[in-house]
Amino acid sequence: MDKQDTTDFGYQQVRAEEKARKVAAVFHSVADRYDVMNDLMSLGVHRLWKRYTIELAGVRRGQPVLDLAGGTGDLAGRFARMVGPEGEVVLADINASMLRNGRERMLDKGLAGNLRFAQVNAECLPFPDNHFDLVTIAFGLRNVTDKAAALRSMYRVLKPGGRLLVLEFSRPVVPGLKPIYDLYSFTALPLMGKLVTGDAASYRYLAESIRMHPDQSTLKSMMEEAGFERTEFYNLSGGIVAVHRGYKF
């Protein structure tokens, strides 16, 4: 395969057009147990990471918000309450199984009034220019085939003064944390995946995809290349996770 036509799928190199299909298969496999696994894998800390991201968002009543890779709606549900009936939140995901579960969860919580659901590819968003005050993507950017194209697409749909928040696994910065984190990622995660979902391979991919994702400084530079300004990042849990924020002016 020509290297220019390939991309990473975990530690594998696959044709660029195959990655979306392979990622879709991963999330279709784990969709029904996704929330349970998130709690187990992070010992519940993912809720604190998401809460911190929501606090950084600065969402106000009446604003339109786009939550990409929205999964089961952890962020979108909170934003729906914050923007109120005058606002609108689009819970978007490329994966039909995840989107279905998210929609059912939001309906069960009575949050359908100002929520829309859309199956979209982050690389080519089907929304108007200058439309959203906030775009978020939590634990989804590392699964995108062309991250630079996705960042440009997010920039396009943001209003001037709008902001992007990227919550994603990143690189540990605390001395001595990396070997412990690696041991946990490549032993405990696949084992939990096998026991809870019957799928160890998807969680092995998860660990690999985290290592292939750009580190904090590289992602910051990618956001700036896409047009974002005042770009900054916040390390959480010793850099295991980071929140990047950038503005469109």
mmCIF file of C-alpha atoms in Angstrom:
data_model
loop_
_atom_site.group_PDB
_atom_site.id
_atom_site.type_symbol
_atom_site.label_atom_id
_atom_site.label_comp_id
_atom_site.label_asym_id
_atom_site.label_seq_id
_atom_site.Cartn_x
_atom_site.Cartn_y
_atom_site.Cartn_z
ATOM 1 C CA MET A 1 0.000 0.000 0.000
ATOM 2 C CA ASP A 2 1.180 3.526 -0.791
ATOM 3 C CA LYS A 3 1.909 5.220 2.554
ATOM 4 C CA GLN A 4 0.042 8.335 1.366
ATOM 5 C CA ASP A 5 -3.131 6.262 0.992
ATOM 6 C CA THR A 6 -2.915 4.706 4.459
ATOM 7 C CA THR A 7 -3.660 5.783 7.994
ATOM 8 C CA ASP A 8 -3.363 4.310 11.454
ATOM 9 C CA PHE A 9 -5.968 2.032 12.960
ATOM 10 C CA GLY A 10 -4.365 1.506 16.326
ATOM 11 C CA TYR A 11 -0.923 0.149 15.519
ATOM 12 C CA GLN A 12 -2.034 -1.175 12.120
ATOM 13 C CA GLN A 13 -1.739 0.675 8.845
ATOM 14 C CA VAL A 14 -4.932 0.436 6.791
ATOM 15 C CA ARG A 15 -6.264 2.135 3.704
ATOM 16 C CA ALA A 16 -7.676 5.536 4.606
ATOM 17 C CA GLU A 17 -11.128 4.615 3.342
ATOM 18 C CA GLU A 18 -11.167 1.502 5.557
ATOM 19 C CA LYS A 19 -10.566 3.257 8.875
ATOM 20 C CA ALA A 20 -14.084 4.684 9.243
ATOM 21 C CA ARG A 21 -15.561 1.237 8.624
ATOM 22 C CA LYS A 22 -13.257 -0.413 11.150
ATOM 23 C CA VAL A 23 -13.921 2.254 13.795
ATOM 24 C CA ALA A 24 -17.659 1.878 13.169
ATOM 25 C CA ALA A 25 -17.368 -1.863 13.798
ATOM 26 C CA VAL A 26 -15.579 -1.210 17.106
ATOM 27 C CA PHE A 27 -18.276 1.104 18.425
ATOM 28 C CA HIS A 28 -21.124 -1.014 17.084
ATOM 29 C CA SER A 29 -19.650 -3.875 19.098
ATOM 30 C CA VAL A 30 -19.410 -1.941 22.371
ATOM 31 C CA ALA A 31 -22.353 0.487 22.078
ATOM 32 C CA ASP A 32 -24.744 -1.333 24.410
ATOM 33 C CA ARG A 33 -22.178 -1.533 27.232
ATOM 34 C CA TYR A 34 -20.386 1.745 26.493
ATOM 35 C CA ASP A 35 -21.403 3.608 29.658
ATOM 36 C CA VAL A 36 -20.664 0.647 31.923
ATOM 37 C CA MET A 37 -17.195 0.272 30.417
ATOM 38 C CA ASN A 38 -16.460 3.994 30.739
ATOM 39 C CA ASP A 39 -17.163 3.810 34.461
ATOM 40 C CA LEU A 40 -15.093 0.656 34.887
ATOM 41 C CA MET A 41 -12.127 1.809 32.802
ATOM 42 C CA SER A 42 -11.802 5.202 34.440
ATOM 43 C CA LEU A 43 -13.107 4.219 37.898
ATOM 44 C CA GLY A 44 -15.782 6.849 37.290
ATOM 45 C CA VAL A 45 -13.274 9.662 36.742
ATOM 46 C CA HIS A 46 -14.520 10.249 33.173
ATOM 47 C CA ARG A 47 -17.472 12.040 34.765
ATOM 48 C CA LEU A 48 -15.102 14.558 36.363
ATOM 49 C CA TRP A 49 -13.241 15.074 33.072
ATOM 50 C CA LYS A 50 -16.531 15.800 31.320
ATOM 51 C CA ARG A 51 -17.718 18.079 34.114
ATOM 52 C CA TYR A 52 -14.512 20.113 33.796
ATOM 53 C CA THR A 53 -15.027 20.372 30.036
ATOM 54 C CA ILE A 54 -18.589 21.613 30.556
ATOM 55 C CA GLU A 55 -17.321 24.260 32.985
ATOM 56 C CA LEU A 56 -14.779 25.459 30.389
ATOM 57 C CA ALA A 57 -17.490 25.669 27.722
ATOM 58 C CA GLY A 58 -19.168 28.792 29.089
ATOM 59 C CA VAL A 59 -22.503 27.872 27.513
ATOM 60 C CA ARG A 60 -25.342 30.369 27.938
ATOM 61 C CA ARG A 61 -29.102 30.197 27.430
ATOM 62 C CA GLY A 62 -30.272 30.417 23.868
ATOM 63 C CA GLN A 63 -27.027 29.278 22.266
ATOM 64 C CA PRO A 64 -26.730 26.587 19.572
ATOM 65 C CA VAL A 65 -24.260 23.823 20.462
ATOM 66 C CA LEU A 66 -22.825 20.927 18.457
ATOM 67 C CA ASP A 67 -21.591 17.873 20.368
ATOM 68 C CA LEU A 68 -19.619 15.656 17.974
ATOM 69 C CA ALA A 69 -18.925 11.996 18.718
ATOM 70 C CA GLY A 70 -21.648 12.631 21.284
ATOM 71 C CA GLY A 71 -22.158 8.944 22.033
ATOM 72 C CA THR A 72 -24.685 8.389 24.779
ATOM 73 C CA GLY A 73 -25.146 12.093 25.467
ATOM 74 C CA ASP A 74 -23.102 12.858 28.589
ATOM 75 C CA LEU A 75 -22.199 16.331 27.326
ATOM 76 C CA ALA A 76 -25.246 16.973 25.150
ATOM 77 C CA GLY A 77 -27.657 16.277 27.993
ATOM 78 C CA ARG A 78 -25.963 18.818 30.239
ATOM 79 C CA PHE A 79 -25.786 21.394 27.460
ATOM 80 C CA ALA A 80 -29.483 20.913 26.660
ATOM 81 C CA ARG A 81 -30.377 21.970 30.199
ATOM 82 C CA MET A 82 -27.946 24.908 30.097
ATOM 83 C CA VAL A 83 -29.137 26.454 26.794
ATOM 84 C CA GLY A 84 -32.807 26.088 27.717
ATOM 85 C CA PRO A 85 -35.772 25.958 25.345
ATOM 86 C CA GLU A 86 -34.475 28.988 23.421
ATOM 87 C CA GLY A 87 -31.268 27.142 22.539
ATOM 88 C CA GLU A 88 -30.517 24.009 20.565
ATOM 89 C CA VAL A 89 -28.076 21.129 21.008
ATOM 90 C CA VAL A 90 -27.164 18.774 18.177
ATOM 91 C CA LEU A 91 -25.979 15.388 19.429
ATOM 92 C CA ALA A 92 -23.990 14.061 16.484
ATOM 93 C CA ASP A 93 -22.118 10.819 15.937
ATOM 94 C CA ILE A 94 -20.854 8.956 12.883
ATOM 95 C CA ASN A 95 -21.889 5.631 14.407
ATOM 96 C CA ALA A 96 -25.555 4.668 14.116
ATOM 97 C CA SER A 97 -25.485 2.319 17.119
ATOM 98 C CA MET A 98 -24.003 4.949 19.419
ATOM 99 C CA LEU A 99 -26.414 7.595 18.125
ATOM 100 C CA ARG A 100 -29.403 5.319 18.691
ATOM 101 C CA ASN A 101 -28.327 4.616 22.255
ATOM 102 C CA GLY A 102 -27.744 8.321 22.877
ATOM 103 C CA ARG A 103 -31.158 9.234 21.518
ATOM 104 C CA GLU A 104 -32.902 6.611 23.663
ATOM 105 C CA ARG A 105 -31.034 7.763 26.747
ATOM 106 C CA MET A 106 -31.926 11.417 26.173
ATOM 107 C CA LEU A 107 -35.579 10.567 25.539
ATOM 108 C CA ASP A 108 -35.651 8.534 28.752
ATOM 109 C CA LYS A 109 -34.419 11.642 30.583
ATOM 110 C CA GLY A 110 -37.073 13.834 28.970
ATOM 111 C CA LEU A 111 -34.504 15.933 27.128
ATOM 112 C CA ALA A 112 -35.815 15.730 23.576
ATOM 113 C CA GLY A 113 -37.301 19.234 23.449
ATOM 114 C CA ASN A 114 -34.240 21.201 22.343
ATOM 115 C CA LEU A 115 -32.104 18.259 21.206
ATOM 116 C CA ARG A 116 -31.546 17.174 17.626
ATOM 117 C CA PHE A 117 -29.748 14.022 16.534
ATOM 118 C CA ALA A 118 -27.577 13.750 13.457
ATOM 119 C CA GLN A 119 -25.397 11.018 11.989
ATOM 120 C CA VAL A 120 -22.463 12.958 10.556
ATOM 121 C CA ASN A 121 -18.818 12.676 9.592
ATOM 122 C CA ALA A 122 -16.742 15.284 11.443
ATOM 123 C CA GLU A 123 -14.536 15.768 8.374
ATOM 124 C CA CYS A 124 -17.412 17.219 6.313
ATOM 125 C CA LEU A 125 -20.074 18.598 8.638
ATOM 126 C CA PRO A 126 -23.470 19.218 6.952
ATOM 127 C CA PHE A 127 -24.183 22.453 8.833
ATOM 128 C CA PRO A 128 -24.130 26.098 7.707
ATOM 129 C CA ASP A 129 -21.116 28.347 8.126
ATOM 130 C CA ASN A 130 -20.945 30.429 11.321
ATOM 131 C CA HIS A 131 -23.810 28.558 12.985
ATOM 132 C CA PHE A 132 -22.749 27.274 16.443
ATOM 133 C CA ASP A 133 -21.486 29.098 19.510
ATOM 134 C CA LEU A 134 -19.792 25.949 20.760
ATOM 135 C CA VAL A 135 -18.500 22.719 19.232
ATOM 136 C CA THR A 136 -17.324 19.886 21.473
ATOM 137 C CA ILE A 137 -15.800 16.514 20.700
ATOM 138 C CA ALA A 138 -15.090 14.198 23.631
ATOM 139 C CA PHE A 139 -13.000 11.065 23.140
ATOM 140 C CA GLY A 140 -13.759 11.073 19.427
ATOM 141 C CA LEU A 141 -11.052 12.997 17.578
ATOM 142 C CA ARG A 142 -8.507 10.175 17.789
ATOM 143 C CA ASN A 143 -10.902 7.973 15.777
ATOM 144 C CA VAL A 144 -11.215 10.469 12.913
ATOM 145 C CA THR A 145 -9.285 9.539 9.780
ATOM 146 C CA ASP A 146 -8.365 13.081 8.682
ATOM 147 C CA LYS A 147 -8.089 15.103 11.881
ATOM 148 C CA ALA A 148 -6.931 18.259 10.096
ATOM 149 C CA ALA A 149 -9.995 18.207 7.823
ATOM 150 C CA ALA A 150 -12.255 17.670 10.837
ATOM 151 C CA LEU A 151 -10.735 20.639 12.688
ATOM 152 C CA ARG A 152 -11.237 22.851 9.620
ATOM 153 C CA SER A 153 -14.845 21.675 9.358
ATOM 154 C CA MET A 154 -15.463 22.474 13.038
ATOM 155 C CA TYR A 155 -13.911 25.909 12.549
ATOM 156 C CA ARG A 156 -16.185 26.601 9.564
ATOM 157 C CA VAL A 157 -19.445 25.893 11.424
ATOM 158 C CA LEU A 158 -18.497 28.006 14.447
ATOM 159 C CA LYS A 159 -19.659 31.583 14.742
ATOM 160 C CA PRO A 160 -17.047 34.319 15.152
ATOM 161 C CA GLY A 161 -16.386 34.360 18.894
ATOM 162 C CA GLY A 162 -17.328 30.685 19.125
ATOM 163 C CA ARG A 163 -15.088 28.045 20.644
ATOM 164 C CA LEU A 164 -14.063 24.454 20.182
ATOM 165 C CA LEU A 165 -13.403 22.096 23.080
ATOM 166 C CA VAL A 166 -11.588 18.810 22.477
ATOM 167 C CA LEU A 167 -11.566 16.340 25.381
ATOM 168 C CA GLU A 168 -9.236 13.479 24.535
ATOM 169 C CA PHE A 169 -6.754 11.000 25.932
ATOM 170 C CA SER A 170 -3.257 12.407 25.741
ATOM 171 C CA ARG A 171 0.293 11.902 27.067
ATOM 172 C CA PRO A 172 1.083 11.448 30.779
ATOM 173 C CA VAL A 173 3.303 14.256 32.072
ATOM 174 C CA VAL A 174 3.830 13.085 35.654
ATOM 175 C CA PRO A 175 7.174 11.278 36.095
ATOM 176 C CA GLY A 176 6.728 7.532 36.494
ATOM 177 C CA LEU A 177 3.072 7.525 35.386
ATOM 178 C CA LYS A 178 3.591 6.301 31.807
ATOM 179 C CA PRO A 179 4.753 2.711 32.540
ATOM 180 C CA ILE A 180 1.933 2.202 35.046
ATOM 181 C CA TYR A 181 -0.590 3.609 32.572
ATOM 182 C CA ASP A 182 0.789 1.420 29.748
ATOM 183 C CA LEU A 183 0.563 -1.706 31.884
ATOM 184 C CA TYR A 184 -3.038 -0.899 32.793
ATOM 185 C CA SER A 185 -3.990 -0.032 29.199
ATOM 186 C CA PHE A 186 -2.615 -3.135 27.532
ATOM 187 C CA THR A 187 -3.562 -5.691 30.183
ATOM 188 C CA ALA A 188 -6.550 -4.531 32.238
ATOM 189 C CA LEU A 189 -8.522 -2.806 29.467
ATOM 190 C CA PRO A 190 -8.680 -5.767 27.052
ATOM 191 C CA LEU A 191 -9.497 -8.091 29.960
ATOM 192 C CA MET A 192 -12.360 -5.847 31.115
ATOM 193 C CA GLY A 193 -13.562 -5.568 27.537
ATOM 194 C CA LYS A 194 -13.641 -9.340 27.194
ATOM 195 C CA LEU A 195 -15.468 -9.857 30.496
ATOM 196 C CA VAL A 196 -18.051 -7.077 30.092
ATOM 197 C CA THR A 197 -18.652 -6.877 26.328
ATOM 198 C CA GLY A 198 -17.132 -10.128 25.078
ATOM 199 C CA ASP A 199 -14.790 -8.039 22.933
ATOM 200 C CA ALA A 200 -11.143 -7.722 23.975
ATOM 201 C CA ALA A 201 -9.968 -6.572 20.530
ATOM 202 C CA SER A 202 -11.956 -3.322 20.586
ATOM 203 C CA TYR A 203 -10.378 -2.308 23.862
ATOM 204 C CA ARG A 204 -6.925 -3.263 22.618
ATOM 205 C CA TYR A 205 -7.626 -0.884 19.714
ATOM 206 C CA LEU A 206 -8.652 1.772 22.252
ATOM 207 C CA ALA A 207 -5.265 1.532 23.987
ATOM 208 C CA GLU A 208 -3.403 1.624 20.673
ATOM 209 C CA SER A 209 -5.425 4.529 19.279
ATOM 210 C CA ILE A 210 -4.574 6.621 22.339
ATOM 211 C CA ARG A 211 -0.857 6.120 21.700
ATOM 212 C CA MET A 212 -1.223 7.097 18.044
ATOM 213 C CA HIS A 213 -3.131 10.293 18.826
ATOM 214 C CA PRO A 214 -1.160 13.590 18.692
ATOM 215 C CA ASP A 215 0.257 14.768 22.002
ATOM 216 C CA GLN A 216 -0.880 17.954 23.716
ATOM 217 C CA SER A 217 1.426 20.393 21.909
ATOM 218 C CA THR A 218 0.931 18.768 18.507
ATOM 219 C CA LEU A 219 -2.856 18.943 18.763
ATOM 220 C CA LYS A 220 -2.615 22.575 19.861
ATOM 221 C CA SER A 221 -0.565 23.323 16.723
ATOM 222 C CA MET A 222 -3.076 21.458 14.539
ATOM 223 C CA MET A 223 -5.906 23.572 15.936
ATOM 224 C CA GLU A 224 -3.954 26.748 15.189
ATOM 225 C CA GLU A 225 -3.270 25.565 11.638
ATOM 226 C CA ALA A 226 -7.047 25.100 11.221
ATOM 227 C CA GLY A 227 -7.547 28.772 12.168
ATOM 228 C CA PHE A 228 -8.210 28.655 15.910
ATOM 229 C CA GLU A 229 -6.761 31.383 18.113
ATOM 230 C CA ARG A 230 -6.055 31.737 21.846
ATOM 231 C CA THR A 231 -5.559 27.975 21.823
ATOM 232 C CA GLU A 232 -4.674 26.347 25.125
ATOM 233 C CA PHE A 233 -4.860 22.990 26.839
ATOM 234 C CA TYR A 234 -5.421 21.722 30.363
ATOM 235 C CA ASN A 235 -3.907 18.441 31.544
ATOM 236 C CA LEU A 236 -6.173 16.270 33.672
ATOM 237 C CA SER A 237 -5.162 13.211 35.707
ATOM 238 C CA GLY A 238 -1.487 13.857 35.086
ATOM 239 C CA GLY A 239 -1.925 14.274 31.330
ATOM 240 C CA ILE A 240 -3.717 10.975 30.765
ATOM 241 C CA VAL A 241 -6.474 13.235 29.446
ATOM 242 C CA ALA A 242 -6.302 16.818 28.172
ATOM 243 C CA VAL A 243 -8.894 19.440 27.256
ATOM 244 C CA HIS A 244 -7.957 21.718 24.371
ATOM 245 C CA ARG A 245 -9.828 24.961 23.798
ATOM 246 C CA GLY A 246 -9.599 27.330 20.843
ATOM 247 C CA TYR A 247 -11.609 30.294 19.568
ATOM 248 C CA LYS A 248 -12.724 31.519 16.188
ATOM 249 C CA PHE A 249 -12.398 35.268 15.681
#
